């Protein structure tokens, strides 16, 4: 008896399970999957309420999400599409191989597109919609280093010439070439979205999809079913930006968004998750975040095997094998696979005994099976109420055979030898003879061939070519009436910060009859910091679902108002997301043909420093708008210390070629810059954007002097000439931002106590002066016989008498950068070093940028010119209360 008891228990359990499963089958039959879902949920709740601890898993088995019985038949000709795909593969491989034969080391990637060719081709033939005949069109983020495949298709479609293809990665060749990766800056009629800095494509795609909704919800464009597709690599999902914003997409129910993750299980160095399963990991993450996850793992040949797998042995085995082992099988023989995968259980071996080793080796993966990919994409495009992600399993370097398929070195494989090229040709049936094949020539079939006709027909049915960047917007009317006038008048003895001035300006612009509705204020949870909360009520915070609750401050004037047509994008504590919104808004003039004007205001330390690469990508995309560095300045933001006090953002903005940076001090300067910026970007249509720092120190703003507009925009003008122009000792003082107020104080001290006549200049943009100086020098170098151009900074300062001293709340390198074009050495004061938490006065003493240090620098400069004695300077140090032995702030 005792011996049989356990078996009885097991049998009983099996019987019990069988009964439950039979009942469930019955429910599936009569109630469908929705009913099953509800039933299981109720069972779960019941079990939980009765104390049962249920294991949590967000995973489904390691099989395709779409059951074969649910699949739709393929809508196109599999055979013709296969031939087209082979040609795309061939030319993509050929362009990399040829480029590297001509120019060793020029680079490029073969294996990535080799793994994703089917994903893209199914997209091109059945899903990706262009923008012809007034169609809204899909937005597609192509995986950056898969670019050879995208060029190759454009070549077959006749959009890119053979000469361009030949010059892949040699853009400077006469006649032009092709940029290595998607760069709208370099190929503005072709690429729309730069994706090659891994992780930026996915986050930009999420915010793009949300911004498309925003435009619809605000009635700026009709609602459509256009999609945002983001193609990315499985290795790329390790970038925090790739997955960091996925809950926004589900929260906002972005069913216009589809991620396609090419799970070839490899990244650059080796396997993505050798000891695990990246597909399962991603499934759990995305399902947990509320996405519709569509796993596309196995090709059609597996359907029969899975059908036979009634007791789940095969599914279990599929779920047990780790990616490193799967990768090994992709490079091994059929005999190896039989032993390693199937050989663990005689019942599994039995399932495949009718297949030869070769057939076993050839069992296709989901991402290489057009039927499976089509169904996955179809399901994704038809899913409502949530974003979708397709996890497609592929082999990296598919079709490269011995030269790299599935190998760890495949990512960087750029050269194939004659035998490898021949094998590739044969495998994909490219009609190139043995004699020619070693040359790896490009191949394009005759215009009237079946392939070409098919390709054209499909693209026509899908509204034209992709990718294609087109600027469809028309210039904006800029008639501001009296919008900016009040700022030209100054604040009439009232104190205000430039931040307050900016907020007032923004609020007026939002009311402008021509451009008001085009403005997009974007804040990462800092609106109150900048005193912008009045805008919550004025224009509302965008929320797709409106406001489903009564805000706690509903009875106040400035309550937290969310609404479906709200204008503010309140992004939460999320600079990366905010700048992604900025990019979507700032490129809407091209993507949507609507001149949206974004203003993104943030803590300036968390701008270029934190999200510089996204700004760089936006610059590549020719984005427009105003990036506003709030609470800026190393000594102006007092009390906040090392992590918040920004003294470097203007230096970090300098490398971005189309970024116009300004550090304005007065209301009228800001007004002139913003007005001109809107005109340059949206009326004159320059592909530039602005970085403006605004500060929170309050002071009086004077009225605008006559004739200074040009100087403000160019970067330098006299804002307060000396009252002692005849003084023997003269100086020119440069100030910027709030440090201009220190400069003005220094002017007074110098005049009153040291008899130095000092003119004060406002330097609104060192970056502009620097760029202009170099542009002139370059031109002169190249045109030695012509009349030399004179840098603006030289033109305006050449007759200015005396010594030159500059002070700003940023690094000294900014004034140093223009020193070379001044009549005399520029003595620079700045805030190099880590910040401190203290008062403004203490910080300006610590960093040596207050009025006293400006006075000292001026006197020292005069001493160097032997206009005053060292003793005068030494006495001044004492009189000014400066400690000469204080630590050097730059290194302390
Ligand atoms: C931010 C960033 N870091 C590193 C790289 C260099 N890089 C280019 S491709 C690549 C591997 C990509 O692997 P995966 O995302 O899996 O794409 P696959 O080629 O396998 O499709 C790396 C590390 C990059 N482009 N961007
Ligand atoms: Mg990969």
PDB file of C-alpha atoms in Angstrom, residues 45-178:
ATOM      1  CA  UNK A  45      -8.756  36.699  -6.964  1.00  0.00           C
ATOM      2  CA  UNK A  46     -10.559  33.823  -5.307  1.00  0.00           C
ATOM      3  CA  UNK A  47      -7.326  31.944  -4.701  1.00  0.00           C
ATOM      4  CA  UNK A  48      -5.678  35.087  -3.324  1.00  0.00           C
ATOM      5  CA  UNK A  49      -8.595  35.798  -0.991  1.00  0.00           C
ATOM      6  CA  UNK A  50      -8.327  32.291   0.365  1.00  0.00           C
ATOM      7  CA  UNK A  51      -4.676  32.605   1.163  1.00  0.00           C
ATOM      8  CA  UNK A  52      -3.099  30.895  -1.854  1.00  0.00           C
ATOM      9  CA  UNK A  53       0.246  32.446  -2.829  1.00  0.00           C
ATOM     10  CA  UNK A  54       0.291  32.584  -6.624  1.00  0.00           C
ATOM     11  CA  UNK A  55       3.602  32.755  -8.464  1.00  0.00           C
ATOM     12  CA  UNK A  56       3.881  35.883 -10.639  1.00  0.00           C
ATOM     13  CA  UNK A  57       5.011  35.694 -14.211  1.00  0.00           C
ATOM     14  CA  UNK A  58       4.591  38.229 -16.953  1.00  0.00           C
ATOM     15  CA  UNK A  59       5.775  35.674 -19.483  1.00  0.00           C
ATOM     16  CA  UNK A  60       3.971  33.467 -21.928  1.00  0.00           C
ATOM     17  CA  UNK A  61       5.668  30.320 -23.297  1.00  0.00           C
ATOM     18  CA  UNK A  62       8.590  30.702 -25.710  1.00  0.00           C
ATOM     19  CA  UNK A  63       6.394  30.420 -28.788  1.00  0.00           C
ATOM     20  CA  UNK A  64       4.701  32.768 -31.213  1.00  0.00           C
ATOM     21  CA  UNK A  65       1.987  34.936 -29.713  1.00  0.00           C
ATOM     22  CA  UNK A  66      -0.191  34.444 -32.768  1.00  0.00           C
ATOM     23  CA  UNK A  67      -1.432  30.892 -33.063  1.00  0.00           C
ATOM     24  CA  UNK A  68      -1.312  29.441 -36.607  1.00  0.00           C
ATOM     25  CA  UNK A  69      -5.101  29.087 -36.533  1.00  0.00           C
ATOM     26  CA  UNK A  70      -5.398  32.874 -36.170  1.00  0.00           C
ATOM     27  CA  UNK A  71      -3.091  33.707 -39.034  1.00  0.00           C
ATOM     28  CA  UNK A  72      -4.302  35.534 -42.106  1.00  0.00           C
ATOM     29  CA  UNK A  73      -3.107  34.366 -45.511  1.00  0.00           C
ATOM     30  CA  UNK A  74      -0.251  36.322 -47.030  1.00  0.00           C
ATOM     31  CA  UNK A  75      -1.653  39.095 -49.200  1.00  0.00           C
ATOM     32  CA  UNK A  76       1.190  39.342 -51.736  1.00  0.00           C
ATOM     33  CA  UNK A  77       3.347  37.146 -53.929  1.00  0.00           C
ATOM     34  CA  UNK A  78       5.792  35.438 -51.613  1.00  0.00           C
ATOM     35  CA  UNK A  79       7.935  34.428 -54.560  1.00  0.00           C
ATOM     36  CA  UNK A  80       8.292  37.888 -56.129  1.00  0.00           C
ATOM     37  CA  UNK A  81       8.844  39.454 -52.736  1.00  0.00           C
ATOM     38  CA  UNK A  82      11.522  36.891 -51.956  1.00  0.00           C
ATOM     39  CA  UNK A  83      13.338  37.800 -55.175  1.00  0.00           C
ATOM     40  CA  UNK A  84      13.094  41.513 -54.400  1.00  0.00           C
ATOM     41  CA  UNK A  85      14.376  40.902 -50.892  1.00  0.00           C
ATOM     42  CA  UNK A  86      17.313  38.926 -52.249  1.00  0.00           C
ATOM     43  CA  UNK A  87      18.234  41.832 -54.493  1.00  0.00           C
ATOM     44  CA  UNK A  88      17.972  44.279 -51.588  1.00  0.00           C
ATOM     45  CA  UNK A  89      20.199  41.976 -49.563  1.00  0.00           C
ATOM     46  CA  UNK A  90      22.726  41.691 -52.353  1.00  0.00           C
ATOM     47  CA  UNK A  91      23.106  45.402 -53.024  1.00  0.00           C
ATOM     48  CA  UNK A  92      23.245  46.176 -49.298  1.00  0.00           C
ATOM     49  CA  UNK A  93      26.075  43.675 -48.913  1.00  0.00           C
ATOM     50  CA  UNK A  94      27.762  44.871 -52.102  1.00  0.00           C
ATOM     51  CA  UNK A  95      27.803  48.521 -51.077  1.00  0.00           C
ATOM     52  CA  UNK A  96      29.658  47.742 -47.863  1.00  0.00           C
ATOM     53  CA  UNK A  97      32.038  45.252 -49.434  1.00  0.00           C
ATOM     54  CA  UNK A  98      32.827  47.538 -52.393  1.00  0.00           C
ATOM     55  CA  UNK A  99      33.295  50.591 -50.189  1.00  0.00           C
ATOM     56  CA  UNK A 100      35.807  48.710 -48.056  1.00  0.00           C
ATOM     57  CA  UNK A 101      37.670  47.382 -51.073  1.00  0.00           C
ATOM     58  CA  UNK A 102      38.146  50.900 -52.381  1.00  0.00           C
ATOM     59  CA  UNK A 103      38.847  52.449 -49.004  1.00  0.00           C
ATOM     60  CA  UNK A 104      40.103  50.000 -46.449  1.00  0.00           C
ATOM     61  CA  UNK A 105      38.530  50.657 -43.074  1.00  0.00           C
ATOM     62  CA  UNK A 106      35.721  52.911 -44.296  1.00  0.00           C
ATOM     63  CA  UNK A 107      33.340  50.649 -42.386  1.00  0.00           C
ATOM     64  CA  UNK A 108      29.671  49.824 -42.674  1.00  0.00           C
ATOM     65  CA  UNK A 109      27.509  46.948 -41.546  1.00  0.00           C
ATOM     66  CA  UNK A 110      26.293  43.887 -43.403  1.00  0.00           C
ATOM     67  CA  UNK A 111      25.099  41.559 -40.697  1.00  0.00           C
ATOM     68  CA  UNK A 112      22.483  43.774 -39.072  1.00  0.00           C
ATOM     69  CA  UNK A 113      20.399  44.309 -42.185  1.00  0.00           C
ATOM     70  CA  UNK A 114      21.010  40.689 -43.167  1.00  0.00           C
ATOM     71  CA  UNK A 115      19.060  39.776 -40.050  1.00  0.00           C
ATOM     72  CA  UNK A 116      16.301  42.355 -40.453  1.00  0.00           C
ATOM     73  CA  UNK A 117      15.702  42.240 -44.234  1.00  0.00           C
ATOM     74  CA  UNK A 118      12.402  40.353 -43.921  1.00  0.00           C
ATOM     75  CA  UNK A 119      11.115  42.733 -41.264  1.00  0.00           C
ATOM     76  CA  UNK A 120      11.716  45.695 -43.524  1.00  0.00           C
ATOM     77  CA  UNK A 121      10.581  44.074 -46.755  1.00  0.00           C
ATOM     78  CA  UNK A 122       7.248  43.029 -45.283  1.00  0.00           C
ATOM     79  CA  UNK A 123       6.945  46.611 -44.093  1.00  0.00           C
ATOM     80  CA  UNK A 124       7.784  48.049 -47.516  1.00  0.00           C
ATOM     81  CA  UNK A 125       5.404  45.763 -49.376  1.00  0.00           C
ATOM     82  CA  UNK A 126       2.450  45.849 -47.011  1.00  0.00           C
ATOM     83  CA  UNK A 127       2.610  48.404 -44.225  1.00  0.00           C
ATOM     84  CA  UNK A 128       4.811  51.509 -44.455  1.00  0.00           C
ATOM     85  CA  UNK A 129       2.675  54.326 -45.776  1.00  0.00           C
ATOM     86  CA  UNK A 130       4.192  57.294 -47.580  1.00  0.00           C
ATOM     87  CA  UNK A 131       2.885  60.850 -47.747  1.00  0.00           C
ATOM     88  CA  UNK A 132       1.858  61.151 -51.371  1.00  0.00           C
ATOM     89  CA  UNK A 133      -1.645  62.140 -52.490  1.00  0.00           C
ATOM     90  CA  UNK A 134      -2.276  64.000 -49.262  1.00  0.00           C
ATOM     91  CA  UNK A 135      -1.918  60.878 -47.157  1.00  0.00           C
ATOM     92  CA  UNK A 136      -0.808  61.417 -43.582  1.00  0.00           C
ATOM     93  CA  UNK A 137       1.889  58.748 -43.817  1.00  0.00           C
ATOM     94  CA  UNK A 138       3.681  56.696 -41.212  1.00  0.00           C
ATOM     95  CA  UNK A 139       6.647  57.924 -39.249  1.00  0.00           C
ATOM     96  CA  UNK A 140       9.449  55.378 -39.346  1.00  0.00           C
ATOM     97  CA  UNK A 141      12.565  55.212 -37.222  1.00  0.00           C
ATOM     98  CA  UNK A 142      14.921  52.897 -39.116  1.00  0.00           C
ATOM     99  CA  UNK A 143      17.607  51.160 -37.094  1.00  0.00           C
ATOM    100  CA  UNK A 144      20.688  53.294 -37.716  1.00  0.00           C
ATOM    101  CA  UNK A 145      23.297  50.804 -38.770  1.00  0.00           C
ATOM    102  CA  UNK A 146      20.816  48.898 -40.949  1.00  0.00           C
ATOM    103  CA  UNK A 147      21.099  51.865 -43.352  1.00  0.00           C
ATOM    104  CA  UNK A 148      22.738  49.870 -46.205  1.00  0.00           C
ATOM    105  CA  UNK A 149      19.493  47.922 -46.589  1.00  0.00           C
ATOM    106  CA  UNK A 150      17.424  51.094 -46.729  1.00  0.00           C
ATOM    107  CA  UNK A 151      19.737  52.632 -49.319  1.00  0.00           C
ATOM    108  CA  UNK A 152      19.705  49.415 -51.274  1.00  0.00           C
ATOM    109  CA  UNK A 153      15.925  49.456 -51.499  1.00  0.00           C
ATOM    110  CA  UNK A 154      15.904  53.110 -52.488  1.00  0.00           C
ATOM    111  CA  UNK A 155      18.393  52.206 -55.227  1.00  0.00           C
ATOM    112  CA  UNK A 156      16.125  49.475 -56.560  1.00  0.00           C
ATOM    113  CA  UNK A 157      13.204  51.878 -56.433  1.00  0.00           C
ATOM    114  CA  UNK A 158      15.257  54.315 -58.513  1.00  0.00           C
ATOM    115  CA  UNK A 159      15.511  56.945 -55.774  1.00  0.00           C
ATOM    116  CA  UNK A 160      19.261  56.673 -55.288  1.00  0.00           C
ATOM    117  CA  UNK A 161      21.758  56.446 -58.136  1.00  0.00           C
ATOM    118  CA  UNK A 162      24.409  53.815 -58.594  1.00  0.00           C
ATOM    119  CA  UNK A 163      27.048  56.519 -58.205  1.00  0.00           C
ATOM    120  CA  UNK A 164      25.656  57.446 -54.803  1.00  0.00           C
ATOM    121  CA  UNK A 165      25.583  53.804 -53.779  1.00  0.00           C
ATOM    122  CA  UNK A 166      29.174  53.484 -54.892  1.00  0.00           C
ATOM    123  CA  UNK A 167      30.005  56.376 -52.597  1.00  0.00           C
ATOM    124  CA  UNK A 168      28.457  54.935 -49.473  1.00  0.00           C
ATOM    125  CA  UNK A 169      30.352  56.474 -46.581  1.00  0.00           C
ATOM    126  CA  UNK A 170      32.173  58.794 -48.930  1.00  0.00           C
ATOM    127  CA  UNK A 171      29.873  61.748 -48.883  1.00  0.00           C
ATOM    128  CA  UNK A 172      32.499  64.184 -50.017  1.00  0.00           C
ATOM    129  CA  UNK A 173      33.016  62.513 -53.404  1.00  0.00           C
ATOM    130  CA  UNK A 174      32.032  64.620 -56.403  1.00  0.00           C
ATOM    131  CA  UNK A 175      28.383  63.932 -57.141  1.00  0.00           C
ATOM    132  CA  UNK A 176      27.753  63.120 -53.507  1.00  0.00           C
ATOM    133  CA  UNK A 177      27.624  59.907 -51.572  1.00  0.00           C
ATOM    134  CA  UNK A 178      25.552  58.401 -48.840  1.00  0.00           C
TER     135      UNK A 178
END
